[in-house]
Amino acid sequence: MRKLVIANWKMYYGPVKAGAWIRAFRRERLPKDLDIGVAVPHVSLAAARSSLGRAGVPLLGGQDVFWANDGAYTGEISPAMLKEFGLSFCLVGHSERRVNLGETDEMVAKKAAALQKAGIQPVVCVGETDAQKKKGETLKVVRAQLAACLQGVKGDGAARPAIAYEPVWAIGSGKPCSPLDAKNVHEAIREVLVKKYGKASAQEIRILYGGSVDPRNVAEYVSTTHVDGVLVGSSSLDPRAFGMLCRAALPA
Ligand code: 13P
């Protein structure tokens, strides 16, 4: 399976800054065998759509979505609307949304299933908090999140899900999860996927690691068993650092 690197711009770049990032990123040399995506804020989708492909980023993504295709849901954005922008994927259940907006596993499952219906790949984010890790509950928490977040989500087809394991304590902390710990969690995630979808489909589902990934540590993750790519926050904000990270992920 080709490795996948996704930049998550979070709430940083509006259309003007998005345009500047993309122009700068065009100068970066990128490995041909690497899949690269950027999850952009909704308001920057129009700016990104027209130029991201030319900058060597074929996969345009969103950071959130609502589960209905239309209706009286003020402020929300539907899967059909995202599809109009040609989105390939969309994050769902990022821990920042769970913490700041009370997003539940049930909501995440509805969003993921709705994205699939629109032909957009959901990237389902799971991960334990620091307190849960300290209590030794990592695998229990991640398994429970997966079971709930994948309710009604299909395991095959072009819009098959990807899973992002992002331990909450590792996000933006500069303290990444060790590759060995990530391997163990990813292995457990793969087991859940095999049970739910069967071996053939489960092997096609990418499991990404996210949390303080940078150009220096990315190669270690990407070469770890069951780590099919990375989801990158801080180190994706500087286009040169992100270019460096992509090259380090798959050295020539
Ligand atoms: P950092 O790379 O800044 O730790 O963020 C990770 C993340 O939340 C990506 O979704």
PDB file of C-alpha atoms and ligand atoms in Angstrom:
ATOM      1  CA  MET A   1       0.000   0.000   0.000  1.00  0.00           C
ATOM      2  CA  ARG A   2       1.331   3.497  -0.836  1.00  0.00           C
ATOM      3  CA  LYS A   3       2.043   5.629   2.200  1.00  0.00           C
ATOM      4  CA  LEU A   4      -0.144   8.657   2.853  1.00  0.00           C
ATOM      5  CA  VAL A   5       0.848  11.959   4.439  1.00  0.00           C
ATOM      6  CA  ILE A   6      -1.945  14.373   5.341  1.00  0.00           C
ATOM      7  CA  ALA A   7      -1.412  17.964   6.458  1.00  0.00           C
ATOM      8  CA  ASN A   8      -4.065  19.237   8.845  1.00  0.00           C
ATOM      9  CA  TRP A   9      -4.043  23.025   8.700  1.00  0.00           C
ATOM     10  CA  LYS A  10      -6.562  23.211  11.566  1.00  0.00           C
ATOM     11  CA  MET A  11      -7.943  26.770  11.944  1.00  0.00           C
ATOM     12  CA  TYR A  12      -4.855  28.519  10.623  1.00  0.00           C
ATOM     13  CA  TYR A  13      -5.117  29.345   6.938  1.00  0.00           C
ATOM     14  CA  GLY A  14      -7.902  31.369   5.363  1.00  0.00           C
ATOM     15  CA  PRO A  15      -7.928  31.808   1.554  1.00  0.00           C
ATOM     16  CA  VAL A  16      -5.106  34.380   1.414  1.00  0.00           C
ATOM     17  CA  LYS A  17      -2.667  32.409   3.564  1.00  0.00           C
ATOM     18  CA  ALA A  18      -3.751  29.161   1.897  1.00  0.00           C
ATOM     19  CA  GLY A  19      -2.847  30.647  -1.477  1.00  0.00           C
ATOM     20  CA  ALA A  20       0.574  31.734  -0.199  1.00  0.00           C
ATOM     21  CA  TRP A  21       1.244  28.266   1.295  1.00  0.00           C
ATOM     22  CA  ILE A  22       0.358  26.551  -1.967  1.00  0.00           C
ATOM     23  CA  ARG A  23       2.531  28.904  -4.052  1.00  0.00           C
ATOM     24  CA  ALA A  24       5.483  28.242  -1.766  1.00  0.00           C
ATOM     25  CA  PHE A  25       4.840  24.481  -1.707  1.00  0.00           C
ATOM     26  CA  ARG A  26       5.015  24.355  -5.498  1.00  0.00           C
ATOM     27  CA  ARG A  27       8.802  24.768  -5.157  1.00  0.00           C
ATOM     28  CA  GLU A  28       9.138  21.590  -3.080  1.00  0.00           C
ATOM     29  CA  ARG A  29      10.470  18.417  -4.634  1.00  0.00           C
ATOM     30  CA  LEU A  30       8.146  15.542  -3.658  1.00  0.00           C
ATOM     31  CA  PRO A  31       8.518  11.753  -3.690  1.00  0.00           C
ATOM     32  CA  LYS A  32       6.491  10.278  -6.549  1.00  0.00           C
ATOM     33  CA  ASP A  33       5.419   7.204  -4.632  1.00  0.00           C
ATOM     34  CA  LEU A  34       3.890   9.120  -1.752  1.00  0.00           C
ATOM     35  CA  ASP A  35       0.217  10.111  -1.522  1.00  0.00           C
ATOM     36  CA  ILE A  36      -0.135  13.635  -0.135  1.00  0.00           C
ATOM     37  CA  GLY A  37      -3.265  15.390   1.083  1.00  0.00           C
ATOM     38  CA  VAL A  38      -4.135  18.633   2.841  1.00  0.00           C
ATOM     39  CA  ALA A  39      -7.163  19.092   5.113  1.00  0.00           C
ATOM     40  CA  VAL A  40      -8.075  22.752   4.712  1.00  0.00           C
ATOM     41  CA  PRO A  41     -10.619  24.973   6.505  1.00  0.00           C
ATOM     42  CA  HIS A  42     -13.898  25.115   4.569  1.00  0.00           C
ATOM     43  CA  VAL A  43     -13.481  28.773   3.646  1.00  0.00           C
ATOM     44  CA  SER A  44     -10.189  27.962   1.909  1.00  0.00           C
ATOM     45  CA  LEU A  45     -11.514  25.098  -0.213  1.00  0.00           C
ATOM     46  CA  ALA A  46     -12.123  27.289  -3.259  1.00  0.00           C
ATOM     47  CA  ALA A  47      -8.605  28.750  -3.130  1.00  0.00           C
ATOM     48  CA  ALA A  48      -7.062  25.329  -2.587  1.00  0.00           C
ATOM     49  CA  ARG A  49      -9.086  23.462  -5.176  1.00  0.00           C
ATOM     50  CA  SER A  50      -7.771  25.422  -8.110  1.00  0.00           C
ATOM     51  CA  SER A  51      -4.091  25.258  -7.216  1.00  0.00           C
ATOM     52  CA  LEU A  52      -3.287  22.413  -4.818  1.00  0.00           C
ATOM     53  CA  GLY A  53      -3.071  19.784  -7.575  1.00  0.00           C
ATOM     54  CA  ARG A  54      -0.506  21.869  -9.450  1.00  0.00           C
ATOM     55  CA  ALA A  55       1.557  22.040  -6.260  1.00  0.00           C
ATOM     56  CA  GLY A  56       1.825  18.230  -6.231  1.00  0.00           C
ATOM     57  CA  VAL A  57      -0.971  17.647  -3.718  1.00  0.00           C
ATOM     58  CA  PRO A  58      -3.632  15.540  -5.414  1.00  0.00           C
ATOM     59  CA  LEU A  59      -5.799  14.954  -2.353  1.00  0.00           C
ATOM     60  CA  LEU A  60      -7.949  17.828  -1.140  1.00  0.00           C
ATOM     61  CA  GLY A  61      -9.609  17.291   2.207  1.00  0.00           C
ATOM     62  CA  GLY A  62     -11.926  18.880   4.745  1.00  0.00           C
ATOM     63  CA  GLN A  63     -11.684  18.937   8.518  1.00  0.00           C
ATOM     64  CA  ASP A  64     -15.323  18.353   9.432  1.00  0.00           C
ATOM     65  CA  VAL A  65     -18.777  17.889   7.932  1.00  0.00           C
ATOM     66  CA  PHE A  66     -22.420  17.580   8.976  1.00  0.00           C
ATOM     67  CA  TRP A  67     -24.333  14.340   8.387  1.00  0.00           C
ATOM     68  CA  ALA A  68     -27.396  15.619   6.508  1.00  0.00           C
ATOM     69  CA  ASN A  69     -27.195  16.563   2.827  1.00  0.00           C
ATOM     70  CA  ASP A  70     -29.324  19.673   3.251  1.00  0.00           C
ATOM     71  CA  GLY A  71     -31.824  21.160   5.667  1.00  0.00           C
ATOM     72  CA  ALA A  72     -32.258  23.708   8.432  1.00  0.00           C
ATOM     73  CA  TYR A  73     -28.812  23.321  10.022  1.00  0.00           C
ATOM     74  CA  THR A  74     -27.472  26.840  10.297  1.00  0.00           C
ATOM     75  CA  GLY A  75     -23.726  27.059   9.989  1.00  0.00           C
ATOM     76  CA  GLU A  76     -23.198  23.482   8.894  1.00  0.00           C
ATOM     77  CA  ILE A  77     -21.631  22.137   5.686  1.00  0.00           C
ATOM     78  CA  SER A  78     -22.948  18.967   4.022  1.00  0.00           C
ATOM     79  CA  PRO A  79     -21.132  16.085   2.331  1.00  0.00           C
ATOM     80  CA  ALA A  80     -22.813  17.064  -0.956  1.00  0.00           C
ATOM     81  CA  MET A  81     -21.406  20.593  -0.655  1.00  0.00           C
ATOM     82  CA  LEU A  82     -17.926  19.210  -0.034  1.00  0.00           C
ATOM     83  CA  LYS A  83     -18.318  16.911  -3.005  1.00  0.00           C
ATOM     84  CA  GLU A  84     -18.913  19.956  -5.213  1.00  0.00           C
ATOM     85  CA  PHE A  85     -15.378  21.018  -4.337  1.00  0.00           C
ATOM     86  CA  GLY A  86     -14.042  17.635  -5.430  1.00  0.00           C
ATOM     87  CA  LEU A  87     -12.910  16.581  -1.985  1.00  0.00           C
ATOM     88  CA  SER A  88     -11.129  13.239  -1.730  1.00  0.00           C
ATOM     89  CA  PHE A  89     -11.312  12.876   2.032  1.00  0.00           C
ATOM     90  CA  CYS A  90     -12.552  14.575   5.196  1.00  0.00           C
ATOM     91  CA  LEU A  91     -11.400  14.246   8.804  1.00  0.00           C
ATOM     92  CA  VAL A  92     -14.053  13.306  11.350  1.00  0.00           C
ATOM     93  CA  GLY A  93     -13.856  13.070  15.117  1.00  0.00           C
ATOM     94  CA  HIS A  94     -10.648  15.025  15.599  1.00  0.00           C
ATOM     95  CA  SER A  95      -9.964  15.225  19.336  1.00  0.00           C
ATOM     96  CA  GLU A  96     -10.039  19.025  19.196  1.00  0.00           C
ATOM     97  CA  ARG A  97     -13.684  18.789  18.113  1.00  0.00           C
ATOM     98  CA  ARG A  98     -14.457  16.148  20.703  1.00  0.00           C
ATOM     99  CA  VAL A  99     -12.956  18.319  23.469  1.00  0.00           C
ATOM    100  CA  ASN A 100     -14.052  21.808  22.374  1.00  0.00           C
ATOM    101  CA  LEU A 101     -17.439  21.016  20.833  1.00  0.00           C
ATOM    102  CA  GLY A 102     -18.558  17.872  22.618  1.00  0.00           C
ATOM    103  CA  GLU A 103     -18.521  15.752  19.490  1.00  0.00           C
ATOM    104  CA  THR A 104     -19.480  12.173  20.363  1.00  0.00           C
ATOM    105  CA  ASP A 105     -18.632   8.821  18.774  1.00  0.00           C
ATOM    106  CA  GLU A 106     -22.229   8.604  17.597  1.00  0.00           C
ATOM    107  CA  MET A 107     -21.933  11.930  15.755  1.00  0.00           C
ATOM    108  CA  VAL A 108     -18.621  10.825  14.260  1.00  0.00           C
ATOM    109  CA  ALA A 109     -20.227   7.622  12.936  1.00  0.00           C
ATOM    110  CA  LYS A 110     -23.071   9.578  11.320  1.00  0.00           C
ATOM    111  CA  LYS A 111     -20.607  11.956   9.676  1.00  0.00           C
ATOM    112  CA  ALA A 112     -18.383   9.127   8.407  1.00  0.00           C
ATOM    113  CA  ALA A 113     -21.322   7.221   6.905  1.00  0.00           C
ATOM    114  CA  ALA A 114     -22.699  10.374   5.278  1.00  0.00           C
ATOM    115  CA  LEU A 115     -19.314  11.145   3.704  1.00  0.00           C
ATOM    116  CA  GLN A 116     -19.134   7.651   2.239  1.00  0.00           C
ATOM    117  CA  LYS A 117     -22.561   8.050   0.688  1.00  0.00           C
ATOM    118  CA  ALA A 118     -21.281  11.182  -1.051  1.00  0.00           C
ATOM    119  CA  GLY A 119     -18.171   9.318  -2.241  1.00  0.00           C
ATOM    120  CA  ILE A 120     -15.739  11.064   0.111  1.00  0.00           C
ATOM    121  CA  GLN A 121     -13.307   9.053   2.221  1.00  0.00           C
ATOM    122  CA  PRO A 122     -13.786   9.607   5.960  1.00  0.00           C
ATOM    123  CA  VAL A 123     -10.588   9.772   8.010  1.00  0.00           C
ATOM    124  CA  VAL A 124     -11.831   8.694  11.425  1.00  0.00           C
ATOM    125  CA  CYS A 125      -9.728  10.043  14.310  1.00  0.00           C
ATOM    126  CA  VAL A 126      -9.398   8.112  17.558  1.00  0.00           C
ATOM    127  CA  GLY A 127      -7.019   8.256  20.509  1.00  0.00           C
ATOM    128  CA  GLU A 128      -6.779   8.188  24.271  1.00  0.00           C
ATOM    129  CA  THR A 129      -6.227  11.068  26.685  1.00  0.00           C
ATOM    130  CA  ASP A 130      -3.240  11.368  28.984  1.00  0.00           C
ATOM    131  CA  ALA A 131      -5.336  10.230  31.986  1.00  0.00           C
ATOM    132  CA  GLN A 132      -6.581   7.172  30.089  1.00  0.00           C
ATOM    133  CA  LYS A 133      -3.048   6.290  29.024  1.00  0.00           C
ATOM    134  CA  LYS A 134      -1.813   6.566  32.609  1.00  0.00           C
ATOM    135  CA  LYS A 135      -4.542   4.167  33.706  1.00  0.00           C
ATOM    136  CA  GLY A 136      -3.419   1.654  31.069  1.00  0.00           C
ATOM    137  CA  GLU A 137      -6.675   2.044  29.145  1.00  0.00           C
ATOM    138  CA  THR A 138      -5.279   2.928  25.718  1.00  0.00           C
ATOM    139  CA  LEU A 139      -6.349  -0.191  23.843  1.00  0.00           C
ATOM    140  CA  LYS A 140      -9.715  -0.397  25.593  1.00  0.00           C
ATOM    141  CA  VAL A 141     -10.498   3.239  24.731  1.00  0.00           C
ATOM    142  CA  VAL A 142      -9.368   2.989  21.120  1.00  0.00           C
ATOM    143  CA  ARG A 143     -11.294  -0.260  20.530  1.00  0.00           C
ATOM    144  CA  ALA A 144     -14.463   1.261  21.995  1.00  0.00           C
ATOM    145  CA  GLN A 145     -14.096   4.433  19.915  1.00  0.00           C
ATOM    146  CA  LEU A 146     -13.616   2.390  16.753  1.00  0.00           C
ATOM    147  CA  ALA A 147     -16.600   0.148  17.438  1.00  0.00           C
ATOM    148  CA  ALA A 148     -18.830   3.193  17.937  1.00  0.00           C
ATOM    149  CA  CYS A 149     -17.372   5.455  15.221  1.00  0.00           C
ATOM    150  CA  LEU A 150     -17.545   2.773  12.517  1.00  0.00           C
ATOM    151  CA  GLN A 151     -21.222   1.939  13.106  1.00  0.00           C
ATOM    152  CA  GLY A 152     -22.861   2.005   9.678  1.00  0.00           C
ATOM    153  CA  VAL A 153     -19.532   2.649   7.933  1.00  0.00           C
ATOM    154  CA  LYS A 154     -18.578   0.338   5.050  1.00  0.00           C
ATOM    155  CA  GLY A 155     -15.087  -1.145   4.837  1.00  0.00           C
ATOM    156  CA  ASP A 156     -14.693  -1.309   1.084  1.00  0.00           C
ATOM    157  CA  GLY A 157     -15.119   0.742  -2.072  1.00  0.00           C
ATOM    158  CA  ALA A 158     -13.353   3.922  -3.142  1.00  0.00           C
ATOM    159  CA  ALA A 159     -14.597   5.787  -0.057  1.00  0.00           C
ATOM    160  CA  ARG A 160     -13.402   3.130   2.378  1.00  0.00           C
ATOM    161  CA  PRO A 161     -12.420   4.782   5.643  1.00  0.00           C
ATOM    162  CA  ALA A 162      -8.937   5.564   6.871  1.00  0.00           C
ATOM    163  CA  ILE A 163      -8.236   5.576  10.603  1.00  0.00           C
ATOM    164  CA  ALA A 164      -6.025   8.162  12.295  1.00  0.00           C
ATOM    165  CA  TYR A 165      -4.630   7.156  15.663  1.00  0.00           C
ATOM    166  CA  GLU A 166      -3.918  10.445  17.409  1.00  0.00           C
ATOM    167  CA  PRO A 167      -3.201  10.126  21.131  1.00  0.00           C
ATOM    168  CA  VAL A 168      -4.582  13.346  22.613  1.00  0.00           C
ATOM    169  CA  TRP A 169      -1.503  13.876  24.793  1.00  0.00           C
ATOM    170  CA  ALA A 170       0.791  13.734  21.756  1.00  0.00           C
ATOM    171  CA  ILE A 171      -1.032  16.404  19.752  1.00  0.00           C
ATOM    172  CA  GLY A 172       0.828  19.703  19.631  1.00  0.00           C
ATOM    173  CA  SER A 173       2.859  18.684  22.687  1.00  0.00           C
ATOM    174  CA  GLY A 174       6.207  17.914  21.077  1.00  0.00           C
ATOM    175  CA  LYS A 175       5.954  14.546  22.855  1.00  0.00           C
ATOM    176  CA  PRO A 176       5.113  11.978  20.211  1.00  0.00           C
ATOM    177  CA  CYS A 177       4.021   8.446  20.962  1.00  0.00           C
ATOM    178  CA  SER A 178       6.991   6.085  20.583  1.00  0.00           C
ATOM    179  CA  PRO A 179       6.941   4.132  17.322  1.00  0.00           C
ATOM    180  CA  LEU A 180       6.771   0.906  19.354  1.00  0.00           C
ATOM    181  CA  ASP A 181       3.659   2.062  21.238  1.00  0.00           C
ATOM    182  CA  ALA A 182       2.148   3.280  17.971  1.00  0.00           C
ATOM    183  CA  LYS A 183       2.839  -0.138  16.424  1.00  0.00           C
ATOM    184  CA  ASN A 184       0.978  -1.893  19.249  1.00  0.00           C
ATOM    185  CA  VAL A 185      -2.049   0.384  18.991  1.00  0.00           C
ATOM    186  CA  HIS A 186      -2.090   0.161  15.179  1.00  0.00           C
ATOM    187  CA  GLU A 187      -1.936  -3.620  15.431  1.00  0.00           C
ATOM    188  CA  ALA A 188      -4.966  -3.586  17.726  1.00  0.00           C
ATOM    189  CA  ILE A 189      -6.775  -1.271  15.301  1.00  0.00           C
ATOM    190  CA  ARG A 190      -6.008  -3.645  12.425  1.00  0.00           C
ATOM    191  CA  GLU A 191      -7.454  -6.534  14.458  1.00  0.00           C
ATOM    192  CA  VAL A 192     -10.678  -4.593  15.003  1.00  0.00           C
ATOM    193  CA  LEU A 193     -10.850  -3.886  11.264  1.00  0.00           C
ATOM    194  CA  VAL A 194     -10.216  -7.530  10.356  1.00  0.00           C
ATOM    195  CA  LYS A 195     -13.026  -8.654  12.675  1.00  0.00           C
ATOM    196  CA  LYS A 196     -15.432  -6.077  11.307  1.00  0.00           C
ATOM    197  CA  TYR A 197     -14.617  -6.088   7.606  1.00  0.00           C
ATOM    198  CA  GLY A 198     -12.626  -9.277   6.936  1.00  0.00           C
ATOM    199  CA  LYS A 199      -8.927  -9.566   6.216  1.00  0.00           C
ATOM    200  CA  ALA A 200      -8.934  -8.486   2.562  1.00  0.00           C
ATOM    201  CA  SER A 201     -10.790  -5.213   3.194  1.00  0.00           C
ATOM    202  CA  ALA A 202      -8.988  -4.499   6.467  1.00  0.00           C
ATOM    203  CA  GLN A 203      -5.633  -4.634   4.715  1.00  0.00           C
ATOM    204  CA  GLU A 204      -6.748  -1.907   2.318  1.00  0.00           C
ATOM    205  CA  ILE A 205      -7.683   0.479   5.120  1.00  0.00           C
ATOM    206  CA  ARG A 206      -4.898   2.872   5.959  1.00  0.00           C
ATOM    207  CA  ILE A 207      -4.076   3.500   9.587  1.00  0.00           C
ATOM    208  CA  LEU A 208      -2.284   6.824  10.097  1.00  0.00           C
ATOM    209  CA  TYR A 209      -0.397   8.018  13.135  1.00  0.00           C
ATOM    210  CA  GLY A 210      -0.776  11.646  14.269  1.00  0.00           C
ATOM    211  CA  GLY A 211       0.723  13.641  17.145  1.00  0.00           C
ATOM    212  CA  SER A 212       3.950  15.696  17.040  1.00  0.00           C
ATOM    213  CA  VAL A 213       5.149  14.163  13.776  1.00  0.00           C
ATOM    214  CA  ASP A 214       7.990  16.220  12.284  1.00  0.00           C
ATOM    215  CA  PRO A 215      10.604  15.918   9.526  1.00  0.00           C
ATOM    216  CA  ARG A 216      13.046  14.214  11.936  1.00  0.00           C
ATOM    217  CA  ASN A 217      10.778  11.474  13.275  1.00  0.00           C
ATOM    218  CA  VAL A 218       8.464  10.801  10.318  1.00  0.00           C
ATOM    219  CA  ALA A 219      10.629   8.096   8.690  1.00  0.00           C
ATOM    220  CA  GLU A 220      10.502   5.989  11.835  1.00  0.00           C
ATOM    221  CA  TYR A 221       6.695   6.023  11.887  1.00  0.00           C
ATOM    222  CA  VAL A 222       6.245   5.372   8.219  1.00  0.00           C
ATOM    223  CA  SER A 223       8.572   2.359   8.385  1.00  0.00           C
ATOM    224  CA  THR A 224       6.717   0.887  11.389  1.00  0.00           C
ATOM    225  CA  THR A 225       4.456  -2.123  10.804  1.00  0.00           C
ATOM    226  CA  HIS A 226       0.772  -1.191  10.452  1.00  0.00           C
ATOM    227  CA  VAL A 227       1.586   2.531  10.158  1.00  0.00           C
ATOM    228  CA  ASP A 228       0.401   3.428   6.662  1.00  0.00           C
ATOM    229  CA  GLY A 229       1.052   7.137   6.899  1.00  0.00           C
ATOM    230  CA  VAL A 230       0.879  10.183   9.140  1.00  0.00           C
ATOM    231  CA  LEU A 231      -1.463  13.060   9.963  1.00  0.00           C
ATOM    232  CA  VAL A 232       0.521  16.222  10.601  1.00  0.00           C
ATOM    233  CA  GLY A 233      -0.487  19.446  12.342  1.00  0.00           C
ATOM    234  CA  SER A 234       2.226  21.930  13.363  1.00  0.00           C
ATOM    235  CA  SER A 235       4.877  20.660  10.948  1.00  0.00           C
ATOM    236  CA  SER A 236       2.542  21.163   8.007  1.00  0.00           C
ATOM    237  CA  LEU A 237       2.066  24.887   8.548  1.00  0.00           C
ATOM    238  CA  ASP A 238       5.413  25.854   7.058  1.00  0.00           C
ATOM    239  CA  PRO A 239       5.414  24.670   3.429  1.00  0.00           C
ATOM    240  CA  ARG A 240       9.182  24.099   3.430  1.00  0.00           C
ATOM    241  CA  ALA A 241       9.020  21.999   6.602  1.00  0.00           C
ATOM    242  CA  PHE A 242       6.137  20.010   5.145  1.00  0.00           C
ATOM    243  CA  GLY A 243       8.075  19.448   1.918  1.00  0.00           C
ATOM    244  CA  MET A 244      11.013  18.271   3.990  1.00  0.00           C
ATOM    245  CA  LEU A 245       8.709  15.978   5.950  1.00  0.00           C
ATOM    246  CA  CYS A 246       7.322  14.431   2.749  1.00  0.00           C
ATOM    247  CA  ARG A 247      10.850  13.789   1.458  1.00  0.00           C
ATOM    248  CA  ALA A 248      11.918  12.315   4.796  1.00  0.00           C
ATOM    249  CA  ALA A 249       8.844  10.060   4.855  1.00  0.00           C
ATOM    250  CA  LEU A 250       9.958   8.313   1.689  1.00  0.00           C
ATOM    251  CA  PRO A 251      13.659   8.903   1.109  1.00  0.00           C
ATOM    252  CA  ALA A 252      14.706   8.296  -2.507  1.00  0.00           C
TER     253      ALA A 252
HETATM  254  P1  13P B   1       0.513  18.125  15.726  1.00  0.00           P
HETATM  255  O1  13P B   1       1.252  17.537  14.541  1.00  0.00           O
HETATM  256  O2  13P B   1       0.656  19.598  15.832  1.00  0.00           O
HETATM  257  O3  13P B   1       0.844  17.393  16.980  1.00  0.00           O
HETATM  258  O4  13P B   1      -1.052  17.870  15.457  1.00  0.00           O
HETATM  259  C1  13P B   1      -1.486  16.604  15.138  1.00  0.00           C
HETATM  260  C2  13P B   1      -2.896  16.669  14.720  1.00  0.00           C
HETATM  261  O5  13P B   1      -3.778  16.963  15.511  1.00  0.00           O
HETATM  262  C3  13P B   1      -3.210  16.387  13.314  1.00  0.00           C
HETATM  263  O6  13P B   1      -4.573  16.206  13.134  1.00  0.00           O
END
